[in-house]
């Protein structure tokens, strides 16, 4: 099996993400659930890249925040046989995670306009 | 005075950039920026004289010294408003846009934050004789344009941060462009938001109410109560004239509410009636009575939901007294939450009892004011 072939198998595994943003000054939560079937191939490819860039499966499960009114983000990912869930705050998230959170938040926006 | 306090801020900036890999180091750099900022602002206040800065540093070392400094540092607020920087616009404080005494900057968010922090300082200073967040003239720092399309404002333990809501900020033209189907306006739009965030700072320096469950909801309620009082005091509104809303104008006209109730984030007069829109997940979930306390895991066990209960108690206490809410109801709440009997793990009932004894202490047993406190808590389903 060539390296390229192996890569193809990994990127085709089923992906499911449950994203919740809670807390914040408004206290109004934002929930997004996406999987391989509900998104375009392009969006799934972007998500896989963002997960990889964030080294998502190596992130610690929780990171606390100080202060008040900060958003808390809970991200649960199932990718093939791998599962991982993290909970971070605005100030405790690693920089590398910010693009993933921005992408997931944007996915949550259009559904509100219905 | 250790020399490292006077490192130019761009060194810290560099440390922040270098610290991209680890959150801890980034946190440390942000911490030292805060301290450095405090010293710098004092220096700004006295022009180019360095001796007052030294006196300030020495004075801070003892309790007596801090009190002594507080007596004549009470002149006015020491505000500085920054614009957050970085690829994700989360580098804070960022670039300084407007320091104390500077003319209007021309950016709506910068100027609204500057005015809002000023209005909050005025309420605490003129009504409660409190000199800034810590009672000792702490400089007020705010960063605007925080994050991208960031639908929030928060107190991070050191300073206030304000997002653009559903707007895209263009740093070159300094303008905001709403995204399609926008729900949230900029988070500097309402003065009570600044009052709310700054009060989190006051609570941190006073009782340090734990940010979870009932003490957390009490922490949130104090921020709503004094946030609303900032607006009422600024507009010199009586109990009947005030809107008792938190975040009025924060949501766009696309958001719907209950018939006969104005749209906002929260309402102290009518918890649970601030909004009603499927785009926000339905109706405002705030209870107004203890028997409807909402149990749930998210939002630190519902701190922004159950704050409706003590909020409703305060509104009803103020309503029973009439006139200006800050004069008596506000004073009772302020004395209670900054007094020696306030504790970090207080629950609603504990705080209710404390407001009653505080009212009795100020106005006497059986006074009209003590009765009003009981009336207020009773409306929220709590007997004192």
Coordinates of C-alpha atoms in Angstrom, one line a residue:
Chain A
X1 CA 0.0 0.0 0.0
X2 CA 1.5 3.4 -1.0
X3 CA 1.5 6.3 1.3
X4 CA -0.9 8.2 -0.9
X5 CA -3.3 5.3 -0.9
X6 CA -3.3 5.1 2.9
X7 CA -4.0 8.8 3.2
X8 CA -7.0 8.4 0.9
X9 CA -8.5 5.8 3.3
X10 CA -8.0 8.0 6.3
X11 CA -9.7 11.0 4.7
X12 CA -12.7 9.0 3.7
X13 CA -13.5 7.8 7.2
X14 CA -16.8 8.9 8.6
X15 CA -16.7 12.3 10.4
X16 CA -19.2 13.6 13.0
X17 CA -18.8 16.7 15.0
X18 CA -21.0 18.1 17.8
X19 CA -20.2 21.7 18.7
X20 CA -21.8 23.7 21.5
X21 CA -21.0 27.3 22.4
X22 CA -22.4 28.2 25.8
X23 CA -22.0 30.9 28.4
X24 CA -21.0 34.5 27.3
X25 CA -22.6 37.8 28.2
X26 CA -25.9 36.9 26.4
X27 CA -26.1 33.3 27.8
X28 CA -27.6 32.3 24.5
X29 CA -26.2 28.9 23.4
X30 CA -25.2 27.9 19.8
X31 CA -25.5 24.2 18.8
X32 CA -24.2 22.6 15.6
X33 CA -24.1 19.0 14.7
X34 CA -22.5 18.0 11.4
X35 CA -21.4 14.8 9.8
X36 CA -20.1 13.5 6.5
X37 CA -23.6 13.3 5.0
X38 CA -24.7 16.8 6.0
X39 CA -21.9 18.8 4.5
X40 CA -20.3 19.2 1.0
X41 CA -17.0 17.3 0.2
X42 CA -15.3 20.7 0.3
X43 CA -16.5 21.6 3.8
X44 CA -15.6 18.1 5.1
X45 CA -12.1 18.5 3.6
X46 CA -11.8 21.9 5.3
X47 CA -12.9 20.4 8.6
X48 CA -10.4 17.5 8.4
X49 CA -7.6 20.0 7.7
X50 CA -8.6 22.3 10.6
X51 CA -8.8 19.3 13.0
X52 CA -5.4 18.2 11.8
X53 CA -3.9 21.8 12.1
X54 CA -5.3 22.0 15.7
X55 CA -3.9 18.6 16.6
X56 CA -7.4 18.0 17.9
X57 CA -7.0 14.5 19.1
X58 CA -3.9 15.4 21.2
X59 CA -5.6 18.4 23.0
X60 CA -6.4 18.1 26.7
X61 CA -10.0 17.5 27.6
X62 CA -10.5 20.7 29.6
X63 CA -8.9 24.0 30.0
X64 CA -10.4 26.4 32.5
X65 CA -10.8 30.2 32.2
X66 CA -10.7 33.1 34.7
X67 CA -12.9 36.1 34.6
X68 CA -16.6 36.2 33.7
X69 CA -18.9 36.1 30.6
X70 CA -16.4 34.2 28.5
X71 CA -17.8 31.7 25.9
X72 CA -17.2 28.0 26.6
X73 CA -16.8 25.7 23.6
X74 CA -17.4 22.0 23.7
X75 CA -16.3 20.1 20.7
X76 CA -16.9 16.3 20.3
X77 CA -15.5 14.6 17.3
X78 CA -15.9 11.1 16.0
X79 CA -13.6 10.3 13.1
X80 CA -13.7 6.6 12.2
X81 CA -12.7 4.7 15.3
X82 CA -11.2 7.8 17.0
X83 CA -13.3 9.8 19.5
X84 CA -12.3 12.9 21.5
X85 CA -14.1 15.7 23.3
X86 CA -12.7 18.9 24.6
X87 CA -14.1 21.9 26.5
X88 CA -12.2 25.3 26.3
X89 CA -12.9 28.9 27.0
X90 CA -12.1 32.1 25.0
X91 CA -8.9 32.7 26.9
X92 CA -7.8 29.1 27.5
X93 CA -7.9 27.8 23.9
X94 CA -4.7 27.3 22.0
X95 CA -4.3 29.7 19.0
X96 CA -4.3 26.7 16.6
X97 CA -7.9 25.9 17.6
X98 CA -9.3 29.3 16.7
X99 CA -9.8 28.7 13.0
X100 CA -11.8 25.5 13.7
X101 CA -14.0 27.2 16.2
X102 CA -14.6 30.1 13.8
X103 CA -15.6 27.6 11.0
X104 CA -18.0 25.7 13.3
X105 CA -19.6 28.9 14.6
X106 CA -20.2 30.1 11.0
X107 CA -21.9 26.7 10.2
X108 CA -24.2 27.5 13.1
X109 CA -25.2 30.9 11.7
X110 CA -27.3 30.2 8.5
X111 CA -29.7 27.9 10.4
X112 CA -30.7 30.9 12.6
X113 CA -32.0 32.9 9.6
X114 CA -34.6 30.3 8.6
Chain B
X1 CA 11.3 49.7 41.4
X2 CA 12.3 46.7 39.3
X3 CA 13.4 47.8 35.9
X4 CA 11.4 45.1 34.0
X5 CA 8.2 47.1 34.8
X6 CA 9.3 49.7 32.3
X7 CA 10.0 47.4 29.4
X8 CA 8.4 49.0 26.3
X9 CA 5.1 47.3 25.4
X10 CA 6.4 46.0 22.1
X11 CA 8.7 43.6 24.0
X12 CA 5.6 42.1 25.6
X13 CA 4.0 42.0 22.1
X14 CA 7.0 40.0 20.9
X15 CA 6.6 37.7 23.9
X16 CA 3.0 37.2 23.0
X17 CA 3.8 36.3 19.4
X18 CA 6.6 34.0 20.5
X19 CA 4.2 32.4 23.0
X20 CA 1.8 31.3 20.3
X21 CA 2.6 27.6 21.1
X22 CA 1.7 27.6 24.8
X23 CA -1.2 29.2 26.5
X24 CA 0.5 29.5 29.8
X25 CA 3.3 31.8 28.5
X26 CA 0.7 33.8 26.6
X27 CA -1.2 34.2 29.8
X28 CA 1.8 35.4 31.7
X29 CA 2.7 38.0 29.1
X30 CA -0.9 39.3 29.2
X31 CA -0.7 39.5 33.0
X32 CA 2.5 41.6 32.9
X33 CA 1.0 43.9 30.3
X34 CA -1.9 44.6 32.8
X35 CA 0.5 45.5 35.6
X36 CA 2.7 47.5 33.4
X37 CA -0.3 49.4 32.1
X38 CA -1.4 50.3 35.6
X39 CA 2.0 51.9 36.3
X40 CA 2.1 53.6 33.0
X41 CA -1.3 55.2 33.4
X42 CA -0.3 56.6 36.7
X43 CA 2.7 58.2 35.0
X44 CA 0.5 59.5 32.3
X45 CA -1.7 61.1 34.9
X46 CA 1.2 63.1 36.2
X47 CA 2.9 64.0 33.0
X48 CA 6.6 63.3 32.8
X49 CA 7.2 63.2 36.6
X50 CA 8.6 59.9 37.7
X51 CA 8.4 60.5 41.4
X52 CA 4.7 60.0 41.7
X53 CA 5.1 56.6 39.9
X54 CA 7.6 55.6 42.6
X55 CA 5.4 56.9 45.3
X56 CA 2.5 54.8 43.9
X57 CA 4.6 51.7 43.7
X58 CA 5.8 52.2 47.3
X59 CA 2.3 53.0 48.5
X60 CA 0.9 49.8 47.0
X61 CA 3.1 47.7 49.3
X62 CA 1.1 48.3 52.5
X63 CA -2.6 48.5 53.3
X64 CA -2.2 51.9 54.9
X65 CA -0.3 53.1 51.9
X66 CA -3.0 51.9 49.5
X67 CA -5.7 53.7 51.5
X68 CA -3.5 56.8 51.6
X69 CA -3.0 56.8 47.9
X70 CA -6.7 56.2 47.3
X71 CA -7.6 59.4 49.2
X72 CA -6.0 61.7 46.6
X73 CA -5.9 59.5 43.5
X74 CA -9.7 59.8 43.4
X75 CA -9.6 62.6 40.8
X76 CA -11.3 60.7 37.9
X77 CA -11.2 57.7 35.7
X78 CA -7.9 56.5 34.1
X79 CA -9.3 55.0 30.9
X80 CA -7.5 53.5 27.9
X81 CA -9.2 51.9 25.0
X82 CA -7.3 49.6 22.7
X83 CA -8.1 47.9 19.4
X84 CA -7.3 44.1 19.6
X85 CA -4.7 42.9 17.2
X86 CA -3.4 39.6 15.7
X87 CA -4.6 37.3 12.9
X88 CA -7.6 36.3 15.0
X89 CA -8.0 39.7 16.6
X90 CA -7.5 38.2 20.1
X91 CA -4.2 39.8 21.0
X92 CA -5.0 42.1 24.0
X93 CA -4.8 44.8 25.0
X94 CA -3.7 45.6 21.4
X95 CA -3.0 49.0 19.9
X96 CA -3.8 52.0 22.1
X97 CA -6.6 54.1 20.4
X98 CA -7.8 56.5 23.1
X99 CA -6.2 57.4 26.4
X100 CA -7.8 59.5 29.2
X101 CA -8.4 63.0 28.1
X102 CA -7.9 62.3 24.4
X103 CA -10.5 63.7 22.0
X104 CA -12.9 61.4 20.3
X105 CA -11.1 58.8 18.2
X106 CA -13.7 58.5 15.4
X107 CA -14.2 54.8 15.7
X108 CA -17.7 54.2 17.2
X109 CA -16.7 51.2 19.3
X110 CA -13.6 53.0 20.8
X111 CA -15.6 56.1 21.7
X112 CA -18.6 54.1 23.0
X113 CA -16.4 52.0 25.2
X114 CA -14.6 55.2 26.5
X115 CA -17.9 56.9 27.3
X116 CA -19.4 53.7 28.9
X117 CA -16.4 53.1 31.2
X118 CA -16.7 56.8 32.2
X119 CA -20.4 56.5 33.0
X120 CA -19.7 53.4 35.1
X121 CA -16.9 55.1 36.9
X122 CA -19.2 58.0 37.6
X123 CA -21.9 55.9 39.2
X124 CA -19.4 54.1 41.5
X125 CA -17.6 57.3 42.3
X126 CA -20.4 59.8 42.7
X127 CA -23.1 57.6 44.2
X128 CA -21.1 55.0 46.2
X129 CA -17.9 57.0 46.7
X130 CA -15.9 54.1 45.3
X131 CA -12.7 55.0 43.4
X132 CA -12.8 52.7 40.3
X133 CA -13.0 48.8 40.2
X134 CA -10.7 48.1 43.2
X135 CA -11.7 51.2 45.2
X136 CA -8.1 52.5 44.8
X137 CA -8.2 54.2 41.4
X138 CA -7.4 51.2 39.2
X139 CA -7.0 52.3 35.6
X140 CA -9.8 51.0 33.3
X141 CA -8.7 49.1 30.3
X142 CA -10.9 48.0 27.4
X143 CA -10.2 46.3 24.1
X144 CA -12.7 46.6 21.2
X145 CA -13.0 44.8 17.9
X146 CA -12.1 41.7 19.9
X147 CA -12.2 38.4 17.8
X148 CA -13.9 37.9 14.5
X149 CA -17.6 38.3 14.3
X150 CA -17.4 37.8 18.0
X151 CA -20.9 37.8 19.6
X152 CA -19.7 38.6 23.1
X153 CA -18.2 41.0 25.7
X154 CA -16.4 39.7 28.7
X155 CA -14.2 40.6 31.8
X156 CA -11.0 38.5 31.7
X157 CA -9.9 39.2 35.3
X158 CA -7.9 42.2 34.2
X159 CA -9.7 44.2 31.5
X160 CA -12.9 44.4 29.4
X161 CA -13.1 43.0 25.9
X162 CA -15.9 43.8 23.4
X163 CA -16.7 41.9 20.2
X164 CA -18.2 43.3 16.9
X165 CA -21.2 41.0 17.0
X166 CA -22.4 40.0 13.6
X167 CA -20.2 42.5 11.9
X168 CA -16.9 42.2 9.9
X169 CA -14.4 44.8 11.0
X170 CA -12.1 46.3 8.4
X171 CA -9.0 47.6 10.2
X172 CA -7.9 49.8 7.2
X173 CA -11.1 51.8 6.9
X174 CA -12.1 51.3 10.6
X175 CA -15.7 50.4 9.5
X176 CA -18.1 47.6 10.4
X177 CA -20.1 45.7 7.7
X178 CA -23.0 43.5 8.9
X179 CA -23.0 39.9 7.8
X180 CA -26.2 38.5 6.1
X181 CA -29.0 37.7 8.6
X182 CA -27.1 39.6 11.4
X183 CA -28.6 39.1 14.9
X184 CA -26.1 41.0 17.1
X185 CA -24.9 44.6 16.8
X186 CA -21.6 45.7 18.2
X187 CA -21.2 44.9 21.9
X188 CA -20.4 48.5 22.9
X189 CA -23.9 49.6 21.7
X190 CA -25.4 49.8 25.2
X191 CA -23.9 51.5 28.2
X192 CA -25.2 48.8 30.6
X193 CA -22.9 46.3 29.0
X194 CA -19.9 48.3 30.1
X195 CA -21.5 48.7 33.5
X196 CA -22.1 44.9 33.6
X197 CA -18.5 44.0 32.7
X198 CA -16.9 46.5 35.0
X199 CA -19.0 45.3 37.9
X200 CA -17.6 41.8 37.4
X201 CA -14.3 43.5 38.2
X202 CA -15.8 45.1 41.3
X203 CA -17.1 41.7 42.4
X204 CA -13.7 40.1 41.8
X205 CA -12.1 42.7 44.1
X206 CA -14.8 42.4 46.8
X207 CA -16.6 39.1 47.5
X208 CA -15.1 37.2 44.6
X209 CA -18.3 35.3 44.2
X210 CA -17.6 31.8 42.7
X211 CA -18.7 31.8 39.1
X212 CA -20.8 28.7 39.3
X213 CA -24.4 27.8 40.3
X214 CA -26.1 30.2 42.7
X215 CA -23.1 32.2 43.7
X216 CA -22.3 32.5 40.0
X217 CA -25.9 33.6 39.2
X218 CA -25.6 36.2 42.0
X219 CA -22.4 37.4 40.5
X220 CA -24.2 37.8 37.2
X221 CA -27.2 39.5 38.9
X222 CA -24.9 42.1 40.6
X223 CA -23.5 42.9 37.2
X224 CA -27.0 43.3 35.7
X225 CA -28.2 45.4 38.7
X226 CA -25.3 47.9 38.6
X227 CA -25.2 47.8 34.8
X228 CA -28.8 49.0 34.7
X229 CA -28.1 51.6 37.4
X230 CA -25.2 53.0 35.3
X231 CA -27.7 53.7 32.5
X232 CA -30.4 55.0 34.9
X233 CA -27.9 57.3 36.7
X234 CA -26.5 58.5 33.4
X235 CA -30.0 59.4 32.1
X236 CA -31.2 60.5 35.6
X237 CA -34.2 58.1 35.3
X238 CA -36.6 57.2 38.1
X239 CA -37.8 53.6 38.7
X240 CA -40.9 54.2 36.5
X241 CA -39.0 55.9 33.6
X242 CA -36.1 53.3 33.4
X243 CA -36.3 50.5 30.9
X244 CA -34.6 47.9 33.3
X245 CA -33.1 46.2 30.3
X246 CA -29.7 44.7 29.7
X247 CA -28.4 44.9 26.2
X248 CA -31.2 47.1 24.7
X249 CA -30.3 47.8 21.1
X250 CA -27.8 44.9 21.0
X251 CA -30.0 42.8 18.8
X252 CA -31.0 43.9 15.3
X253 CA -34.6 44.6 14.3
X254 CA -34.7 41.1 12.8
X255 CA -35.1 39.6 16.3
X256 CA -38.7 39.3 17.7
X257 CA -39.9 39.6 21.2
X258 CA -43.1 39.2 23.3
X259 CA -46.0 41.5 22.3
X260 CA -45.8 44.6 24.6
X261 CA -42.3 43.9 25.8
X262 CA -39.2 45.6 24.3
X263 CA -36.5 43.3 22.9
X264 CA -33.2 43.0 24.8
X265 CA -30.9 40.3 26.3
X266 CA -32.4 40.4 29.8
X267 CA -35.1 42.3 31.6
X268 CA -34.9 43.0 35.4
X269 CA -38.6 44.0 35.4
X270 CA -39.8 41.0 33.4
X271 CA -37.3 38.1 33.4
X272 CA -38.2 35.6 30.7
X273 CA -39.8 38.3 28.5
X274 CA -36.7 39.8 26.9
X275 CA -36.9 38.0 23.6
X276 CA -38.8 35.3 21.8
X277 CA -37.2 34.2 18.5
X278 CA -36.5 30.8 17.0
X279 CA -33.1 32.2 15.8
X280 CA -32.1 32.5 19.4
X281 CA -33.4 29.0 20.3
X282 CA -36.8 30.3 21.4
X283 CA -37.9 32.4 24.4
X284 CA -35.7 34.1 27.0
X285 CA -35.2 31.3 29.6
X286 CA -34.9 33.5 32.7
X287 CA -37.0 32.6 35.7
X288 CA -38.2 35.3 38.0
X289 CA -39.1 33.1 41.0
X290 CA -37.0 30.7 43.2
X291 CA -39.5 27.9 42.6
X292 CA -38.7 28.1 38.8
X293 CA -34.9 27.8 39.3
X294 CA -33.4 26.2 36.2
X295 CA -31.1 23.2 36.7
X296 CA -28.6 22.5 33.9
X297 CA -25.0 21.9 33.3
X298 CA -24.0 24.4 30.6
X299 CA -23.2 28.1 31.3
X300 CA -21.5 27.2 34.6
X301 CA -24.8 25.7 35.8
X302 CA -27.0 28.5 34.4
X303 CA -25.4 31.6 35.8
X304 CA -27.0 33.8 33.0
X305 CA -30.3 32.1 33.4
X306 CA -31.0 32.1 37.2
X307 CA -29.7 35.6 37.7
X308 CA -33.3 36.5 36.7
X309 CA -34.3 35.6 40.3
X310 CA -32.2 38.1 42.3
X311 CA -32.6 40.6 39.4
X312 CA -36.4 40.5 39.9
X313 CA -35.9 40.9 43.7
X314 CA -33.9 44.1 43.1
X315 CA -36.4 45.5 40.7
X316 CA -39.3 45.0 43.1
X317 CA -37.4 46.4 46.0
X318 CA -36.6 49.5 43.9
X319 CA -40.2 49.7 42.7
X320 CA -41.5 49.6 46.3
X321 CA -39.2 52.5 47.2
X322 CA -39.8 54.6 44.0
X323 CA -37.7 57.6 43.0
X324 CA -34.1 57.0 41.8
X325 CA -33.2 53.3 42.2
X326 CA -29.5 54.0 43.0
X327 CA -30.3 56.2 46.0
X328 CA -31.8 53.5 48.4
X329 CA -32.2 50.1 46.7
X330 CA -28.8 50.6 45.0
X331 CA -27.1 51.7 48.2
X332 CA -28.5 48.7 50.2
X333 CA -27.3 46.2 47.5
X334 CA -23.9 48.0 47.2
X335 CA -23.3 48.1 50.9
X336 CA -24.3 44.4 51.2
X337 CA -22.1 43.1 48.4
X338 CA -19.0 45.1 49.4
X339 CA -19.5 44.7 53.2
X340 CA -17.6 42.4 55.6
X341 CA -20.3 39.8 55.7
X342 CA -20.3 38.9 52.0
X343 CA -18.7 35.5 51.2
X344 CA -17.6 33.9 47.9
X345 CA -20.0 30.9 48.2
X346 CA -23.2 32.8 49.0
X347 CA -26.5 31.5 47.8
X348 CA -29.6 33.6 47.0
X349 CA -31.1 33.1 50.5
X350 CA -27.8 34.1 52.2
X351 CA -27.6 37.3 50.1
X352 CA -31.3 38.1 50.6
X353 CA -30.8 37.9 54.4
X354 CA -27.7 40.1 54.1
X355 CA -29.6 42.8 52.1
X356 CA -32.2 42.9 54.9
X357 CA -29.7 43.3 57.7
X358 CA -27.9 45.9 55.6
X359 CA -31.2 47.9 55.1
X360 CA -31.9 47.6 58.9
X361 CA -28.4 48.8 59.6
X362 CA -28.7 51.9 57.3
X363 CA -32.3 52.8 57.8
X364 CA -33.4 51.1 61.0
X365 CA -35.5 48.1 62.0
X366 CA -39.0 48.2 60.7
X367 CA -38.1 51.0 58.3
X368 CA -39.8 51.5 55.0
X369 CA -36.6 50.5 53.2
X370 CA -36.2 47.2 55.2
X371 CA -39.8 46.4 54.3
X372 CA -39.1 47.1 50.6
X373 CA -36.2 44.6 50.7
X374 CA -38.6 42.0 52.1
X375 CA -41.2 42.9 49.4
X376 CA -38.6 42.6 46.7
X377 CA -37.3 39.1 47.7
X378 CA -40.9 37.9 48.3
X379 CA -41.8 38.8 44.7
X380 CA -38.9 36.5 43.7
X381 CA -40.2 33.7 45.9
X382 CA -37.6 34.1 48.7
X383 CA -38.7 34.8 52.2
X384 CA -36.5 36.9 54.5

